[in-house]
Coordinates of C-alpha atoms in Angstrom, one line a residue:
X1 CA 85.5 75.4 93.8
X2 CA 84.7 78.7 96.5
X3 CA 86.8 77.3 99.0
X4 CA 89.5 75.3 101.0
X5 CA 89.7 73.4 104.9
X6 CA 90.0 70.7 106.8
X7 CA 87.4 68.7 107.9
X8 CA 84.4 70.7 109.5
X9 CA 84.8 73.5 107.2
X10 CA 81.4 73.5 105.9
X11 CA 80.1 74.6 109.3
X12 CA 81.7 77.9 108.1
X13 CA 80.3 77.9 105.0
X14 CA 76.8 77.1 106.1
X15 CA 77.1 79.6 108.5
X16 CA 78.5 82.5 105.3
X17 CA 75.7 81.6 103.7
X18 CA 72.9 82.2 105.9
X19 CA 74.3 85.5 106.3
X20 CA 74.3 86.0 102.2
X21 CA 71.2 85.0 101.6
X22 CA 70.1 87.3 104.3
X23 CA 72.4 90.5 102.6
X24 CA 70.7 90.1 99.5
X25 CA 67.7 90.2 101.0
X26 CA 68.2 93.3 103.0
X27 CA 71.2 95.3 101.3
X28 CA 69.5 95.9 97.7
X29 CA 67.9 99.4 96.9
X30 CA 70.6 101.1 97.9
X31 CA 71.5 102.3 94.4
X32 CA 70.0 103.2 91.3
X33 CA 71.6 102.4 87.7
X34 CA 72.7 106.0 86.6
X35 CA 75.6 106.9 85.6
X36 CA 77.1 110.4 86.7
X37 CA 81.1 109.8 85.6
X38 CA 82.6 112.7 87.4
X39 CA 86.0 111.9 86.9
X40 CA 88.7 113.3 84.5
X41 CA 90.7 111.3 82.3
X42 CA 94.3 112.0 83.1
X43 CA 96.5 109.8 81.0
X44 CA 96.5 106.2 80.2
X45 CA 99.8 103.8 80.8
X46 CA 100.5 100.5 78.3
X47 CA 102.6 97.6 78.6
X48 CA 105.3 99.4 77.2
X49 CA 105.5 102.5 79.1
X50 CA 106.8 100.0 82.1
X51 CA 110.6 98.6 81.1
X52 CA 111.4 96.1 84.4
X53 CA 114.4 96.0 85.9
X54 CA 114.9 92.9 87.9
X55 CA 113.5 90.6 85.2
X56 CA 114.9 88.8 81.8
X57 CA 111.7 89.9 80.1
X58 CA 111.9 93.5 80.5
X59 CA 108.7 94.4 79.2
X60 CA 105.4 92.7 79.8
X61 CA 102.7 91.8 77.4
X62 CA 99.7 93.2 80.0
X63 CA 100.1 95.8 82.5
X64 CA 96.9 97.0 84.8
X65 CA 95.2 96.7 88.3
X66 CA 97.5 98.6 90.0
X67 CA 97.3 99.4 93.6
X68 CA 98.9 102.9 94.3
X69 CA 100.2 104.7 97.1
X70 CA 101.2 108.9 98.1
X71 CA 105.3 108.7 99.6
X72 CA 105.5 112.6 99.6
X73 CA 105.0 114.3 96.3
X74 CA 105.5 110.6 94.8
X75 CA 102.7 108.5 93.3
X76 CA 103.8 105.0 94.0
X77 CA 102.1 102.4 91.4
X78 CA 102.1 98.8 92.0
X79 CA 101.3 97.5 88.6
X80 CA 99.9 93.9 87.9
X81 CA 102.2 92.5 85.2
X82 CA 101.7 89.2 82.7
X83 CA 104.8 87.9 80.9
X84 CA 103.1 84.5 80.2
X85 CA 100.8 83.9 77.0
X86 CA 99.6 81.0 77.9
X87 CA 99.4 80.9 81.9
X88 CA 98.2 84.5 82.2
X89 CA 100.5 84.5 85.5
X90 CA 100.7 88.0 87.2
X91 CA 103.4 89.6 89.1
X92 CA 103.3 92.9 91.2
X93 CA 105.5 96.0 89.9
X94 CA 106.5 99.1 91.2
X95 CA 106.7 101.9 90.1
X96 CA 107.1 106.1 90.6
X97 CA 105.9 109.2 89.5
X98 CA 105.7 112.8 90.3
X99 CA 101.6 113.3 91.8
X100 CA 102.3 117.1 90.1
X101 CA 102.8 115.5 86.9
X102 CA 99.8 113.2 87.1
X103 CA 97.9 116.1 87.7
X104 CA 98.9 117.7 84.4
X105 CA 98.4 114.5 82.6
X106 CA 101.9 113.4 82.1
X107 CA 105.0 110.9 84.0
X108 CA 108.0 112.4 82.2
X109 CA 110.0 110.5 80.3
X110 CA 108.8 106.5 79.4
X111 CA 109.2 103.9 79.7
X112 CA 109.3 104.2 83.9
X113 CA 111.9 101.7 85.2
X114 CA 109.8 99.0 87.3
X115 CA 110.7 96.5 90.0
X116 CA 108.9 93.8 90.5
X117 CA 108.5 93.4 94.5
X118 CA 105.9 90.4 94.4
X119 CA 105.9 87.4 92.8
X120 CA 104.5 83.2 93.2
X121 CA 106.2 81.5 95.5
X122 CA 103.6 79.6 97.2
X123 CA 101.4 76.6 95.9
X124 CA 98.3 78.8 96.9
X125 CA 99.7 81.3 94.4
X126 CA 101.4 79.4 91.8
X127 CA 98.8 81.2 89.2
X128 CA 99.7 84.4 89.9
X129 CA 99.7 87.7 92.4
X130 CA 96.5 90.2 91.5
X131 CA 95.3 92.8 92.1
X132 CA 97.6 94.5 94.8
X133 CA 95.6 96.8 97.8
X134 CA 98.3 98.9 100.0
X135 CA 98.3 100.1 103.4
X136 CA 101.3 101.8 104.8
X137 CA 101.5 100.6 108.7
X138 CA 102.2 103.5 111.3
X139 CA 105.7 101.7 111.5
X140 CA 106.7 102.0 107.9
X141 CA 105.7 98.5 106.9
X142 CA 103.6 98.0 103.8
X143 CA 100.9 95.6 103.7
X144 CA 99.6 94.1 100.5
X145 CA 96.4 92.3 100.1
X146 CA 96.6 90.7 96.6
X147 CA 94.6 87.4 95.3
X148 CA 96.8 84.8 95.2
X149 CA 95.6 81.8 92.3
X150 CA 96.5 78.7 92.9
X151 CA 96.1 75.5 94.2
X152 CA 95.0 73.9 97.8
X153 CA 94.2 70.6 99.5
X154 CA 90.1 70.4 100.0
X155 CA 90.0 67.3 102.5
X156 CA 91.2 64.6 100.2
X157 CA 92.3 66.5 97.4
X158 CA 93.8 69.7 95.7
X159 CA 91.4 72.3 94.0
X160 CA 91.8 75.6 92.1
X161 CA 90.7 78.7 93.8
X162 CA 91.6 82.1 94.9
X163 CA 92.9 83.3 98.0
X164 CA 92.7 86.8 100.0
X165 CA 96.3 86.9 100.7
X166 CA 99.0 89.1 102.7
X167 CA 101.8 90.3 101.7
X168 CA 104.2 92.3 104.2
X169 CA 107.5 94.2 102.7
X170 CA 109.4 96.6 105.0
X171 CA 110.4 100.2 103.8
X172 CA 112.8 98.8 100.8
X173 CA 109.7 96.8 99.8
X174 CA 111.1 93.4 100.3
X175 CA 108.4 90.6 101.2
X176 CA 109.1 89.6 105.0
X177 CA 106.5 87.0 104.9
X178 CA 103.2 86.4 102.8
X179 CA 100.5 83.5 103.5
X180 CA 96.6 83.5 103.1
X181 CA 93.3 84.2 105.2
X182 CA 90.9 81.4 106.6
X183 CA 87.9 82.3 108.4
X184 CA 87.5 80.6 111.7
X185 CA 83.9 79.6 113.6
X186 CA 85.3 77.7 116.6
X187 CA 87.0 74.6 115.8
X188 CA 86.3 75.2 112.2
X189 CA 88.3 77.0 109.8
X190 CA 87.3 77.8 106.2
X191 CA 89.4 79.6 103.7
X192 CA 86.6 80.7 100.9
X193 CA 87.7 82.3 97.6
X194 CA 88.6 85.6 98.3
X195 CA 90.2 88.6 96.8
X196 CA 89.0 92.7 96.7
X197 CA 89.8 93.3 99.8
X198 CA 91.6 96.9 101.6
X199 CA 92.5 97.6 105.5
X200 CA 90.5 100.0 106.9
X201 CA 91.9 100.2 110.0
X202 CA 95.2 99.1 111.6
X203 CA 95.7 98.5 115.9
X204 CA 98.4 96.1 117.2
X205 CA 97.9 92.5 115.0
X206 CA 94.1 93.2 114.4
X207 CA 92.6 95.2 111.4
X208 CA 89.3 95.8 110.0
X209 CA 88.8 94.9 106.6
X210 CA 86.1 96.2 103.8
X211 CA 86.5 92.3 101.8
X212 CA 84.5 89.9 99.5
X213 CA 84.5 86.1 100.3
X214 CA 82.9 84.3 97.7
X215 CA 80.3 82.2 99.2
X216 CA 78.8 79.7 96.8
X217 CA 78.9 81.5 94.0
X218 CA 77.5 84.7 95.0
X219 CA 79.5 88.1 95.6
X220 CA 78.7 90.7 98.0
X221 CA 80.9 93.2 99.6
X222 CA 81.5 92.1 103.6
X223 CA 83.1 94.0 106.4
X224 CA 85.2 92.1 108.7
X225 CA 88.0 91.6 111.7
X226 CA 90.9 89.7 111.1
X227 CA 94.0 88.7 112.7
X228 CA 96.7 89.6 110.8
X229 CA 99.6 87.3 113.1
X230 CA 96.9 84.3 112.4
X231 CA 95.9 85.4 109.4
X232 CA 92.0 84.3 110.4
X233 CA 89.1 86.0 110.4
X234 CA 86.6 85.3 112.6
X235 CA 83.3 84.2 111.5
X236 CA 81.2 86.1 113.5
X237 CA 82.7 89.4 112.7
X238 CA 82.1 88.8 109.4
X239 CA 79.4 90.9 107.9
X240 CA 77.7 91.9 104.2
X241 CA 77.4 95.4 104.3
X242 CA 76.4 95.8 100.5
X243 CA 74.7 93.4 97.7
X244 CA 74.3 93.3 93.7
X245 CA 71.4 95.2 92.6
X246 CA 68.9 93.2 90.5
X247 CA 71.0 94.3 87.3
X248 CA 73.8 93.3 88.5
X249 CA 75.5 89.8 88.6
X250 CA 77.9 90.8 91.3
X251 CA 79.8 93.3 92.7
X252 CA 83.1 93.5 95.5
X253 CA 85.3 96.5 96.6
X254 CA 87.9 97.9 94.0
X255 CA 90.3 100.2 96.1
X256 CA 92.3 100.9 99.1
X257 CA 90.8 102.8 101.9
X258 CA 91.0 107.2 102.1
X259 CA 90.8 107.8 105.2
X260 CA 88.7 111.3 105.7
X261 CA 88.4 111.7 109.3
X262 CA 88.5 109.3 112.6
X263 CA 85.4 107.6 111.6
X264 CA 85.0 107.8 107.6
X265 CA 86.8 105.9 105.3
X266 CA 86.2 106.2 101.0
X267 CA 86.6 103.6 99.2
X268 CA 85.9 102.6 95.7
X269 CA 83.5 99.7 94.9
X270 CA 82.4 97.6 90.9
X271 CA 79.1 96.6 89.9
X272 CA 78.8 94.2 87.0
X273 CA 75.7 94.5 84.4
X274 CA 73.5 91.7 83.5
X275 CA 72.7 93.7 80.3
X276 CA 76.1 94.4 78.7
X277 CA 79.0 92.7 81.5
X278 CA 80.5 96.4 81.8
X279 CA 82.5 97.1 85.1
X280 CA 81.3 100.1 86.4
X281 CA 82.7 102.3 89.9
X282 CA 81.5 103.7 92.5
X283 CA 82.2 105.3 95.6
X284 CA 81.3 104.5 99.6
X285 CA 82.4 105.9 102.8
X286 CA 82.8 103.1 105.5
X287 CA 83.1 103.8 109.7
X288 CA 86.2 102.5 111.1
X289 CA 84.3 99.3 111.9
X290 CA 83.4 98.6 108.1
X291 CA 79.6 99.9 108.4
X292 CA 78.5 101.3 105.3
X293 CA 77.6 105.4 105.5
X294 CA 77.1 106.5 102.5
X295 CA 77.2 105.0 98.9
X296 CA 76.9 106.6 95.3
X297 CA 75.5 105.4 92.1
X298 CA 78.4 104.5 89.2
X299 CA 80.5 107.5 89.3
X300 CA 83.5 105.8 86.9
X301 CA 82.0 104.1 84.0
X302 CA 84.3 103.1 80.6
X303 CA 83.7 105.3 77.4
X304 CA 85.8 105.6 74.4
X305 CA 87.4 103.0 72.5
X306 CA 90.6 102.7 75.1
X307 CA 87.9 101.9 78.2
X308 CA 86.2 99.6 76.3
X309 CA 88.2 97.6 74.0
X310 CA 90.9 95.0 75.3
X311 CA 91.6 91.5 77.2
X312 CA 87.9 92.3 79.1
X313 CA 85.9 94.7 77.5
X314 CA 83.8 97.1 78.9
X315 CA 85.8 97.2 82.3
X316 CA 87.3 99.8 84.5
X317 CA 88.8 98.1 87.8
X318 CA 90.5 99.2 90.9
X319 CA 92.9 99.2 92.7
X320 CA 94.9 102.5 93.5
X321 CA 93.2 105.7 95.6
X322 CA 94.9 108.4 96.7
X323 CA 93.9 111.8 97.7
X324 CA 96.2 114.3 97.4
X325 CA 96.0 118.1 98.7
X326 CA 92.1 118.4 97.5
X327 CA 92.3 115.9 94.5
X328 CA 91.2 111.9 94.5
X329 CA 93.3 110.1 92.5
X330 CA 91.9 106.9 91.0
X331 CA 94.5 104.3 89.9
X332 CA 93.1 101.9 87.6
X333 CA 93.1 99.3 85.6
X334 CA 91.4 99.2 82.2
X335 CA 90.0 96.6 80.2
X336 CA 93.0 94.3 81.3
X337 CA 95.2 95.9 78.8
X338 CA 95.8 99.0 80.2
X339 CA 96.5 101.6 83.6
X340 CA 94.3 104.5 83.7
X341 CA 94.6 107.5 86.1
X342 CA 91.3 109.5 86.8
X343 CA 90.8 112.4 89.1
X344 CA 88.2 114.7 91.0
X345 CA 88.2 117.6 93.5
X346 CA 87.3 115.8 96.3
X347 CA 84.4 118.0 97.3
X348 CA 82.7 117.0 93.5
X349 CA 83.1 112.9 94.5
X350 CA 81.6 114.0 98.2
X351 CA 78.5 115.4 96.3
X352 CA 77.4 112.1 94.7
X353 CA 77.1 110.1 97.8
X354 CA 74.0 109.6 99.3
X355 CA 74.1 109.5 103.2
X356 CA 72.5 106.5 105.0
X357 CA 74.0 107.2 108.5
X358 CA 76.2 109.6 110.2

């Protein structure tokens, strides 16, 4: 099922679609499939280097996809975390460590004492919180996209799907309210399957969003407005800005938003191969209005048996980036088993963008 609404909602989709089937029409040829990993490999953080301590299970049986965030000299990791076996139901943890340490390919001592600051609550979410995306508001607020699995009434009757949700904690990181993203033509209203999704942009209740709704089936990265009091986006904001290349099945954003200057934005973006199903990373610069500027070829592909071997092989994916003094931090998750941390002067990740406006 891509999707939830009342009555009417397939106006929306119809209306999504057109624009899809025009993106991958217009948006391929962008990139090449070459590989030119520029990135060093840091360290790598299992299951048990976390020890939770605001949970009867203190350690989990998968920890990866983190979203990440700079407070100072302090790497902040928001860690996706499964207890269950059998459900495969996530949580969000955090977590701190020194950024100088990082650098020098070590957190001190382990395991690092982790809180978990995000958990199901909601029907919509009742199979888990993923993949956690921060943005730290200019009034100390943090604000969390995640996917929220669960469950939703489709006219006459509940479906499984995802959901691009919100999650907004004050400074102590306790949630002050959480709910999920529709997209609104009109009368109509539309909440699609959703999830890989950062701010870009911040002003009053409206931001700008780099996101991927999936609309039947297919999965392109989109730019888009929302309302963030509403929690809609509205239809005709909504915009692909880049598509799967013929060897590709699909592709979607897989970090927060850098921002390098008033107008540029890096962000990190996954391509999936036809040929072998590897998750490979790349790297785009957006304008504060989500228009893609510049876009590389796979600059973060897995290699070596801890990249390539685990839950999903063959996968390197989001969600953490930072940039600290000169160096971009990538916080990652790897083969759902696993967090990886990757870094490169950010003049070296500059020089394998190629520039399409600006």
């Amino acid at each position: 099922m891509s999707g939830s609404g009342p009555p009417g909602w397939k106006t929306v989709e119809e209306a999504l679609w057109a624009k899809t089937e025009r993106g991958l029409k217009e948006l391929r040829g962008l990139r090449k499939p070459e590989i030119n990993d520029v990135f060093e490999r840091k360290l790598y953080l299992g299951p048990g280097d976390f020890y939770v301590v605001n949970y009867f299970r203190r350690f989990p049986i998968e920890a990866f996809n983190p979203g990440a965030a700079l407070d100072g000299d302090k790497l902040l990791i928001f860690v996706r975390l499964v207890f269950e076996f059998y459900g495969y139901v996530s949580s969000v943890g955090l977590t701190e460590v020194k950024v100088d340490d990082v650098l020098e390919g070590r957190v001190g001592r382990t395991p690092l004492p982790t809180r978990i600051v995000l958990w199901p609550k909601e029907v919509w979410e009742q199979l888990g919180c993923e993949d956690p995306r921060v943005f730290r508001a200019p009034d100390g607020r943090w604000l969390v996209l995640y996917c929220g699995r669960g469950y939703y009434w489709l006219e006459d009757k509940m479906v499984r799907t995802d959901a691009l949700a919100l999650a907004e904690m004050d400074e102590r990181f306790e949630v002050l309210r959480r709910g999920y993203f529709s997209v609104r033509k009109g009368d109509a209203i539309w909440a699609p399957s959703n999830r890989d999704s950062a701010i870009l942009t911040l002003s009053g209740r409206e931001a700008t969003l780099a996101t991927r709704p999936v609309v039947r089936g297919r999965k392109l990265c989109w730019r888009a407005r929302a309302d963030l009091e509403a929690l809609e986006m509205p239809e005709e904001h909504l915009e692909p800005v880049m598509a799967p290349e013929d060897w590709e099945s699909h592709m979607g954003w897989s970090t927060n938003a850098v921002r390098l200057s008033k107008d540029e934005y890096l962000i990190g973006w996954h391509g999936v191969s036809k040929t072998d199903l590897a998750y490979r990373n790349g790297l785009a610069v957006l304008s504060a209005d989500g228009e893609l500027l510049a876009v590389s070829d796979y600059t973060l592909s897995p290699k070596g048996m801890f990249e390539e071997y685990g839950d999903r092989c063959m996968t390197l994916f989001g969600d953490g980036l930072v940039l600290y003094k000169d160096i971009l931090i990538w916080v990652g998750g790897v083969c759902d088993a696993c967090v990886g941390i990757f870094t490169v002067e950010l003049d070296k990740a500059m020089e394998t963008l190629r520039w399409l406006k600006g």
